[in-house]
Coordinates of C-alpha atoms and ligand atoms in Angstrom, one line a residue:
M214 CA 0.0 -0.1 0.0
T215 CA 1.1 3.6 -0.7
L216 CA -0.3 6.6 1.1
W217 CA -0.9 8.4 -2.1
G218 CA -1.8 7.5 -5.7
G219 CA -5.0 9.5 -6.6
R220 CA -3.2 11.3 -9.4
F221 CA -1.5 8.3 -10.9
A222 CA -3.0 6.0 -13.5
S223 CA -0.7 3.1 -12.6
G224 CA 1.3 2.2 -9.6
M225 CA 5.0 2.3 -8.9
S226 CA 7.1 -0.1 -10.8
E227 CA 8.8 -2.8 -8.7
V228 CA 12.2 -1.1 -9.3
T229 CA 10.9 2.2 -7.9
R230 CA 9.3 0.6 -5.1
D231 CA 12.4 -1.3 -4.1
F232 CA 14.7 1.6 -4.7
T233 CA 12.6 4.3 -2.8
G234 CA 11.3 2.3 0.1
D235 CA 12.8 2.0 3.4
T236 CA 12.9 -0.8 5.7
S237 CA 15.7 0.6 8.0
D238 CA 13.1 2.8 9.7
R239 CA 11.1 -0.1 11.2
R240 CA 12.7 0.2 14.6
L241 CA 10.8 3.6 14.7
I242 CA 7.5 1.8 15.2
R243 CA 7.0 2.5 18.9
F244 CA 7.8 6.2 18.4
D245 CA 5.7 6.5 15.2
I246 CA 2.7 5.1 17.2
E247 CA 3.5 7.3 20.2
G248 CA 3.4 10.4 17.8
S249 CA 0.2 9.2 16.2
L250 CA -1.5 8.7 19.5
A251 CA -0.6 12.4 20.4
H252 CA -1.7 13.7 17.1
V253 CA -5.1 11.8 17.2
A254 CA -5.7 13.0 20.7
M255 CA -5.2 16.5 19.4
L256 CA -7.5 16.0 16.5
G257 CA -10.2 14.9 18.9
E258 CA -9.7 17.7 21.3
T259 CA -9.9 20.3 18.7
G260 CA -13.0 18.8 17.1
I261 CA -11.2 18.3 13.7
I262 CA -12.4 14.6 14.1
S263 CA -15.3 13.3 16.4
A264 CA -14.4 11.9 19.9
E265 CA -15.7 8.6 18.6
E266 CA -13.4 8.5 15.6
A267 CA -10.5 9.6 17.9
G268 CA -11.4 6.7 20.2
S269 CA -11.4 4.1 17.4
L270 CA -8.2 5.3 16.1
I271 CA -6.5 5.3 19.6
G272 CA -7.9 1.9 20.1
G273 CA -6.3 0.6 17.0
L274 CA -3.1 2.3 17.5
R275 CA -2.7 0.9 21.0
E276 CA -3.4 -2.4 19.8
I277 CA -0.6 -2.1 17.1
L278 CA 1.6 -0.8 19.9
E279 CA 1.2 -3.7 22.2
N280 CA 1.9 -6.2 19.4
A281 CA 4.8 -4.0 18.0
D282 CA 7.5 -6.6 18.5
D283 CA 5.5 -9.1 16.3
F284 CA 4.5 -6.5 13.7
E285 CA 4.1 -8.1 10.3
F286 CA 5.2 -5.9 7.3
V287 CA 4.2 -6.6 3.8
E288 CA 6.3 -5.8 0.8
S289 CA 4.4 -2.9 -0.3
D290 CA 4.9 -1.0 3.0
E291 CA 6.8 2.0 1.6
D292 CA 8.1 2.9 5.1
I293 CA 7.1 2.5 8.8
H294 CA 4.4 5.3 8.5
T295 CA 2.7 3.5 5.7
A296 CA 2.9 0.1 7.4
V297 CA 1.2 1.5 10.7
E298 CA -1.5 3.2 8.8
R299 CA -2.1 0.1 6.6
R300 CA -2.4 -2.1 9.8
L301 CA -4.6 0.5 11.4
G302 CA -6.8 0.3 8.4
E303 CA -7.0 -3.5 8.7
L304 CA -8.0 -3.1 12.4
V305 CA -10.5 -0.2 12.4
G306 CA -11.7 0.1 8.9
E307 CA -12.3 3.3 7.0
V308 CA -11.8 5.7 9.9
A309 CA -7.9 4.9 9.6
G310 CA -8.2 7.5 6.7
K311 CA -8.5 10.1 9.1
L312 CA -5.3 9.4 11.0
H313 CA -3.1 11.6 8.7
T314 CA -5.4 14.6 9.0
G315 CA -3.3 17.9 9.3
R316 CA -0.1 15.8 9.1
S317 CA 2.6 14.8 6.7
R318 CA 5.1 12.2 6.7
N319 CA 7.6 14.9 6.6
D320 CA 6.8 16.3 10.0
Q321 CA 6.0 12.7 11.1
V322 CA 9.4 11.3 10.3
A323 CA 11.2 14.3 12.0
L324 CA 9.3 13.6 15.1
D325 CA 9.7 9.9 15.0
L326 CA 13.5 10.3 14.9
R327 CA 13.7 13.0 17.5
L328 CA 11.7 10.7 19.9
Y329 CA 13.9 7.7 19.0
L330 CA 17.0 9.7 19.5
R331 CA 15.7 11.2 22.8
D332 CA 15.4 7.5 24.1
A333 CA 18.6 6.5 22.7
A334 CA 20.5 9.5 24.1
G335 CA 19.2 8.2 27.6
Q336 CA 20.4 4.8 27.0
R337 CA 23.8 5.9 25.9
S338 CA 24.1 8.1 28.9
S339 CA 23.3 5.3 31.3
Q340 CA 25.7 3.0 29.5
L341 CA 28.4 5.6 29.8
R342 CA 27.5 6.1 33.4
D343 CA 28.3 2.3 34.0
W344 CA 31.4 2.7 31.9
V345 CA 32.6 5.5 34.1
G346 CA 31.7 3.4 37.2
T347 CA 33.9 0.6 35.8
L348 CA 36.8 2.8 35.3
V349 CA 36.5 4.5 38.7
T350 CA 36.4 1.2 40.5
L351 CA 39.3 0.0 38.4
A352 CA 41.2 3.2 39.0
E353 CA 40.8 2.8 42.9
G354 CA 42.1 -0.9 42.5
T355 CA 45.1 0.2 40.5
V356 CA 46.2 3.3 42.5
D357 CA 49.3 1.4 43.7
V358 CA 50.4 0.2 40.1
I359 CA 53.0 2.7 39.1
I360 CA 53.2 3.3 35.4
P361 CA 55.1 5.7 33.3
T362 CA 53.3 8.4 31.4
Y363 CA 54.1 8.8 27.7
T364 CA 54.7 11.7 25.5
H365 CA 55.8 10.9 22.0
L366 CA 55.4 7.4 23.1
Q367 CA 58.6 7.9 25.1
Q368 CA 58.5 7.3 28.9
A369 CA 58.0 10.8 30.6
Q370 CA 56.8 10.9 34.1
I371 CA 55.4 8.4 36.6
T372 CA 51.7 8.1 37.6
S373 CA 49.4 5.6 38.8
L374 CA 47.6 3.2 36.5
G375 CA 44.5 4.6 38.3
N376 CA 45.2 8.0 37.3
H377 CA 45.7 6.9 33.7
L378 CA 42.4 5.2 33.5
L379 CA 40.6 8.1 35.2
A380 CA 41.6 10.2 32.2
Y381 CA 39.3 8.0 30.1
A382 CA 36.6 8.3 32.8
W383 CA 36.6 12.0 32.5
M384 CA 36.3 11.7 28.7
A385 CA 33.4 9.5 29.3
V386 CA 31.8 12.0 31.6
R387 CA 31.9 14.5 28.9
D388 CA 30.6 12.2 26.3
M389 CA 27.7 11.5 28.6
E390 CA 27.2 15.2 29.1
R391 CA 27.3 15.7 25.4
F392 CA 24.6 13.2 24.8
A393 CA 22.4 15.0 27.6
D394 CA 23.1 18.3 25.9
C395 CA 22.2 16.9 22.5
A396 CA 18.9 15.6 23.9
L397 CA 18.0 19.1 25.1
R398 CA 17.7 20.3 21.4
L399 CA 16.1 17.0 20.4
D400 CA 13.2 17.8 22.6
R401 CA 11.1 20.0 20.4
S402 CA 8.2 18.9 18.2
P403 CA 8.1 19.3 14.5
L404 CA 4.5 18.0 14.5
G405 CA 2.0 20.2 12.8
A406 CA 4.6 21.6 10.4
G407 CA 2.9 19.3 7.8
A408 CA 4.6 19.0 4.6
S409 CA 6.4 22.2 4.9
A410 CA 4.1 25.1 5.9
G411 CA 1.5 23.6 8.3
S412 CA -2.1 23.0 7.7
T413 CA -5.2 25.2 7.1
L414 CA -7.0 23.0 9.8
P415 CA -7.2 24.4 13.4
I416 CA -4.6 21.9 14.8
S417 CA -2.8 22.6 18.1
R418 CA 0.9 22.2 17.8
E419 CA 1.2 23.0 21.4
S420 CA -1.1 20.3 22.5
T421 CA 0.9 17.6 20.7
A422 CA 4.1 18.8 22.0
K423 CA 2.8 18.7 25.4
T424 CA 1.4 15.2 25.2
L425 CA 4.8 14.0 23.9
G426 CA 6.5 15.5 27.0
M427 CA 8.4 17.9 24.7
F428 CA 9.4 21.4 25.4
G429 CA 7.2 22.9 22.7
P430 CA 6.7 23.0 18.9
I431 CA 9.6 24.0 16.6
P432 CA 8.4 27.5 15.7
N433 CA 9.4 27.4 11.9
T434 CA 7.7 24.8 10.0
L435 CA 10.4 24.7 7.2
D436 CA 13.0 24.3 9.8
A437 CA 11.0 21.6 11.5
V438 CA 10.7 19.3 8.5
G439 CA 14.0 20.3 6.7
S440 CA 16.7 20.5 9.5
R441 CA 18.7 17.6 10.7
D442 CA 21.4 19.2 12.6
F443 CA 19.9 17.3 15.7
V444 CA 20.9 14.2 13.8
S445 CA 24.4 15.6 13.0
E446 CA 24.9 16.4 16.6
Y447 CA 23.8 12.9 17.7
V448 CA 26.1 11.2 15.2
F449 CA 29.0 13.4 16.5
C450 CA 28.3 12.5 20.1
C451 CA 28.6 8.8 18.9
A452 CA 31.8 9.5 17.0
Q453 CA 33.5 11.3 19.8
T454 CA 32.6 8.6 22.3
M455 CA 33.9 6.0 19.8
V456 CA 37.2 7.9 19.2
H457 CA 37.7 8.1 23.0
L458 CA 37.0 4.2 23.3
S459 CA 39.4 3.8 20.3
R460 CA 42.3 5.6 22.0
L461 CA 41.9 3.3 25.0
A462 CA 41.4 0.3 22.6
E463 CA 44.8 1.2 21.0
E464 CA 46.4 1.3 24.5
I465 CA 44.9 -2.1 25.5
V466 CA 46.2 -3.6 22.3
L467 CA 49.8 -2.3 23.3
W468 CA 49.3 -3.1 27.1
A469 CA 48.3 -6.8 26.1
S470 CA 51.4 -7.3 24.0
H471 CA 54.4 -9.3 25.2
E472 CA 56.6 -6.2 24.9
F473 CA 54.4 -4.2 27.3
G474 CA 52.9 -6.9 29.4
W475 CA 50.8 -4.7 31.6
L476 CA 47.4 -6.3 31.0
R477 CA 46.3 -9.9 31.0
L478 CA 43.0 -10.3 29.2
G479 CA 40.4 -12.5 30.7
D480 CA 39.6 -15.7 28.9
E481 CA 36.0 -14.4 28.4
V482 CA 37.1 -11.4 26.4
S483 CA 40.0 -13.0 24.4
T484 CA 40.1 -14.5 21.2
G485 CA 42.5 -17.3 20.0
S486 CA 44.2 -17.9 16.7
S487 CA 43.2 -20.6 14.3
A488 CA 47.0 -21.0 13.4
L489 CA 48.9 -20.1 16.4
P490 CA 48.1 -22.0 19.6
Q491 CA 49.9 -19.5 22.0
K492 CA 47.8 -16.5 21.0
R493 CA 45.4 -14.5 23.3
N494 CA 44.2 -11.8 21.1
P495 CA 42.6 -8.4 22.0
D496 CA 40.0 -8.5 19.2
I497 CA 37.5 -6.5 21.1
A498 CA 39.8 -3.6 21.4
E499 CA 41.0 -4.0 17.9
L500 CA 37.2 -3.9 16.5
V501 CA 36.5 -1.0 18.5
R502 CA 39.4 0.8 16.9
G503 CA 38.4 -0.6 13.6
R504 CA 34.8 0.3 13.8
T505 CA 35.7 4.0 14.7
A506 CA 36.6 4.4 11.1
A507 CA 33.1 4.0 10.0
L508 CA 31.7 6.4 12.9
I509 CA 34.1 9.1 11.6
G510 CA 32.6 8.3 8.2
D511 CA 29.1 8.7 9.6
T512 CA 29.8 12.2 10.6
T513 CA 31.0 13.0 7.1
S514 CA 27.9 11.4 5.7
I515 CA 25.4 13.1 7.8
L516 CA 26.9 16.4 7.1
S517 CA 27.3 15.9 3.4
L518 CA 23.8 14.7 3.2
Q519 CA 22.5 18.0 4.2
K520 CA 25.0 20.5 2.7
A521 CA 23.2 21.2 -0.7
L522 CA 19.4 20.5 0.2
P523 CA 17.3 23.3 -0.6
L524 CA 14.5 23.9 2.0
A525 CA 12.4 22.2 3.1
Y526 CA 12.1 18.3 3.0
N527 CA 13.8 16.3 0.5
R528 CA 13.7 12.5 0.2
D529 CA 17.5 12.4 0.6
L530 CA 16.8 12.9 4.2
Q531 CA 15.4 9.4 4.4
E532 CA 19.1 8.3 4.5
D533 CA 19.7 10.1 7.8
K534 CA 18.3 7.2 9.6
R535 CA 20.7 4.5 8.2
I536 CA 23.5 6.8 9.2
V537 CA 22.5 7.6 12.9
F538 CA 21.3 4.1 13.6
H539 CA 24.5 2.7 12.4
A540 CA 26.4 5.1 14.6
D541 CA 24.3 4.5 17.6
D542 CA 24.2 0.8 17.3
T543 CA 28.1 0.7 16.9
V544 CA 28.8 2.9 19.9
A545 CA 26.3 0.9 22.0
G546 CA 28.0 -2.4 21.2
A547 CA 31.4 -0.8 21.8
V548 CA 30.7 0.6 25.2
E549 CA 29.3 -2.7 26.3
A550 CA 32.2 -4.8 24.9
M551 CA 34.9 -2.5 26.4
N552 CA 33.3 -2.4 29.7
A553 CA 33.2 -6.2 29.6
L554 CA 36.7 -6.4 28.5
L555 CA 38.1 -4.2 31.4
S556 CA 35.8 -5.8 34.0
V557 CA 37.6 -9.1 33.7
S558 CA 41.2 -8.3 32.7
E559 CA 44.1 -8.1 35.0
F560 CA 46.7 -5.4 35.3
V561 CA 50.4 -6.1 35.9
S562 CA 52.9 -3.7 37.4
P563 CA 55.1 -2.7 34.6
R564 CA 59.0 -2.2 34.9
L565 CA 59.7 1.6 35.0
S566 CA 62.6 3.3 33.4
S567 CA 64.3 5.4 35.9
G568 CA 64.5 8.2 33.4
T569 CA 61.0 9.2 34.7
A570 CA 62.8 10.5 37.8
A571 CA 64.7 13.1 35.7
L572 CA 62.1 16.0 36.3
P573 CA 61.7 15.4 40.0
L574 CA 65.3 15.4 40.3
A575 CA 65.7 18.8 38.5
E576 CA 62.9 19.9 40.7
R577 CA 64.9 19.2 43.9
L578 CA 67.4 21.6 42.5
V579 CA 64.6 24.3 41.8
G580 CA 63.6 23.8 45.4
R581 CA 67.1 25.2 46.4
G582 CA 66.8 28.2 44.1
V583 CA 68.4 26.9 41.0
P584 CA 66.7 28.3 37.9
F585 CA 64.7 25.5 36.2
R586 CA 66.5 25.9 32.9
E587 CA 69.9 25.4 34.6
A588 CA 68.5 22.4 36.8
H589 CA 67.2 20.8 33.5
R590 CA 70.7 21.1 31.8
L591 CA 72.4 19.7 34.9
V592 CA 70.2 16.6 35.0
G593 CA 70.6 16.3 31.3
E594 CA 74.4 16.3 31.9
L595 CA 74.2 13.8 34.7
I596 CA 72.3 11.4 32.2
S597 CA 74.9 11.9 29.5
R598 CA 77.7 11.0 32.0
L599 CA 75.9 8.0 33.3
E600 CA 75.2 6.7 29.8
A601 CA 78.9 7.2 29.0
D602 CA 79.5 4.7 31.9
D603 CA 76.7 2.4 30.6
K604 CA 74.6 3.3 33.7
T605 CA 71.0 4.3 33.8
L606 CA 69.7 7.3 35.8
G607 CA 68.5 5.0 38.6
E608 CA 71.9 3.6 39.1
A609 CA 73.3 7.1 40.0
T610 CA 75.2 7.4 43.3
V611 CA 75.5 10.6 45.5
D612 CA 79.0 10.9 44.1
D613 CA 77.7 10.9 40.6
L614 CA 75.2 13.7 41.4
T615 CA 77.7 15.9 43.2
A616 CA 80.3 15.5 40.5
V617 CA 77.8 17.3 38.3
D618 CA 76.8 19.9 40.7
A619 CA 77.6 20.5 44.3
R620 CA 74.1 21.6 45.0
F621 CA 72.7 18.0 44.8
E622 CA 72.2 16.3 48.1
P623 CA 72.2 12.6 49.2
S624 CA 68.4 12.8 49.9
D625 CA 67.8 13.5 46.3
L626 CA 68.1 9.8 45.5
E627 CA 64.6 9.6 47.1
V628 CA 63.2 10.5 43.8
F629 CA 63.8 7.0 42.7
E630 CA 61.2 5.7 45.2
F631 CA 58.5 6.5 42.9
E632 CA 55.3 7.8 44.5
P633 CA 52.5 8.9 42.2
A634 CA 50.0 11.7 43.1
P635 CA 46.8 10.5 44.8
I636 CA 43.6 10.4 42.9
D637 CA 41.1 10.6 45.9
D638 CA 39.8 13.9 44.9
Q639 CA 39.1 12.8 41.3
V640 CA 37.5 9.7 42.5
T641 CA 35.2 11.7 44.8
E642 CA 34.2 14.1 42.2
L643 CA 33.6 11.4 39.6
R644 CA 31.5 9.4 42.3
S645 CA 29.4 12.5 43.0
L646 CA 28.8 13.0 39.3
L647 CA 27.6 9.4 39.0
D648 CA 25.1 9.7 41.9
Ligands
LIG810 N1 10.4 7.6 4.7 C1 10.5 8.9 4.6 C2 11.7 9.5 5.3 O1 12.3 8.8 6.1 C3 9.2 9.6 5.2 C4 8.9 10.9 4.4 C5 8.4 10.7 3.2 N2 7.9 11.9 2.6 C6 7.6 12.0 1.3 N3 7.0 13.0 0.9 N4 7.9 11.0 0.4 O2 12.2 10.7 5.2

């Protein structure tokens, strides 16, 4: 069934139907019905249709909603809106023809997608909340594991593994906030914008927005049916989250290597090799990293989709759903898998290069009034002398230090007893954000 056809002598060819139809929107079914229920209630309230007609339509829509999981689509359903209206007709008869009064699929689909993404944003936020919780718990458990920080992938300073993991927790907090912020802008109703410039019927856009628990109607009807910046934003939220996960994934791949040896992946989250019996592979992390490529592609796709569209609705916009669903599904799977991965893997204390004590050593001199630039040079000189003797910084003796500069003191060797900064304040702040 199509929702149109009066002006055509023949129906669509199969090629046209297959090419233009959309099955990717089927997951919108509940939101499509929710929107229709609000619309019908408004049509009844305003007297555009009778209370009895509204009652039948609402009864039919509720029945479809209750059985939404088992909804049977037929080949000729052009999209989800068509499918629901077709089914409504089967259930309540001719009165189903009144459902679409004062509405177009253009405002309908824009609404459906907003409702869907409002719900999805909530799910993603709560998943990220769990993820932050996992990272904080892990951080508390690994505050005694001392690791080097890296700049240029060269050992730089020392920190705790807990602090390193909390960096990802903060990123995830911002990702969570971004989804919540995006949801604020999703929360306006396009309904009543019709095909592009509303309806001549006395519809109430405020009423439908209110029923749907939305902030209010989108004031400009062309904007309401033609804009998809809310989709771009959502896709970006997904892509940025995924990029953060991907950075950690990359580190996990490194940490799980023989060379690093910082992480022993749990059996449940490892994969083996069909050829090499010794392998314990970090495939989850690799696939998170790999799938991030497609998410970056999604941001390009969603923006490119809109860049040359004249106002207002264009069928191109049907493609927005495939893009955002792909982005959202991928990030949902990735957060879940990364959470599982880290929950059952074990961290191992790494071997530190004593070079990470170079800055604290220079700062001992700074504490005695030596200008930092000079202290930096003196420690550099010390390292160079030690290297000439095939020694590391950690093997320096008091004599080695004082041979470079008399202002070094025996107690300066304490810098090799690495003690990373505590993370308690961060943990408290993060925990309070999660409450
Ligand atoms: N399936 C369409 C979409 O996703 C619904 C709107 C179709 N409107 C139209 N006039 N053909 O955008």
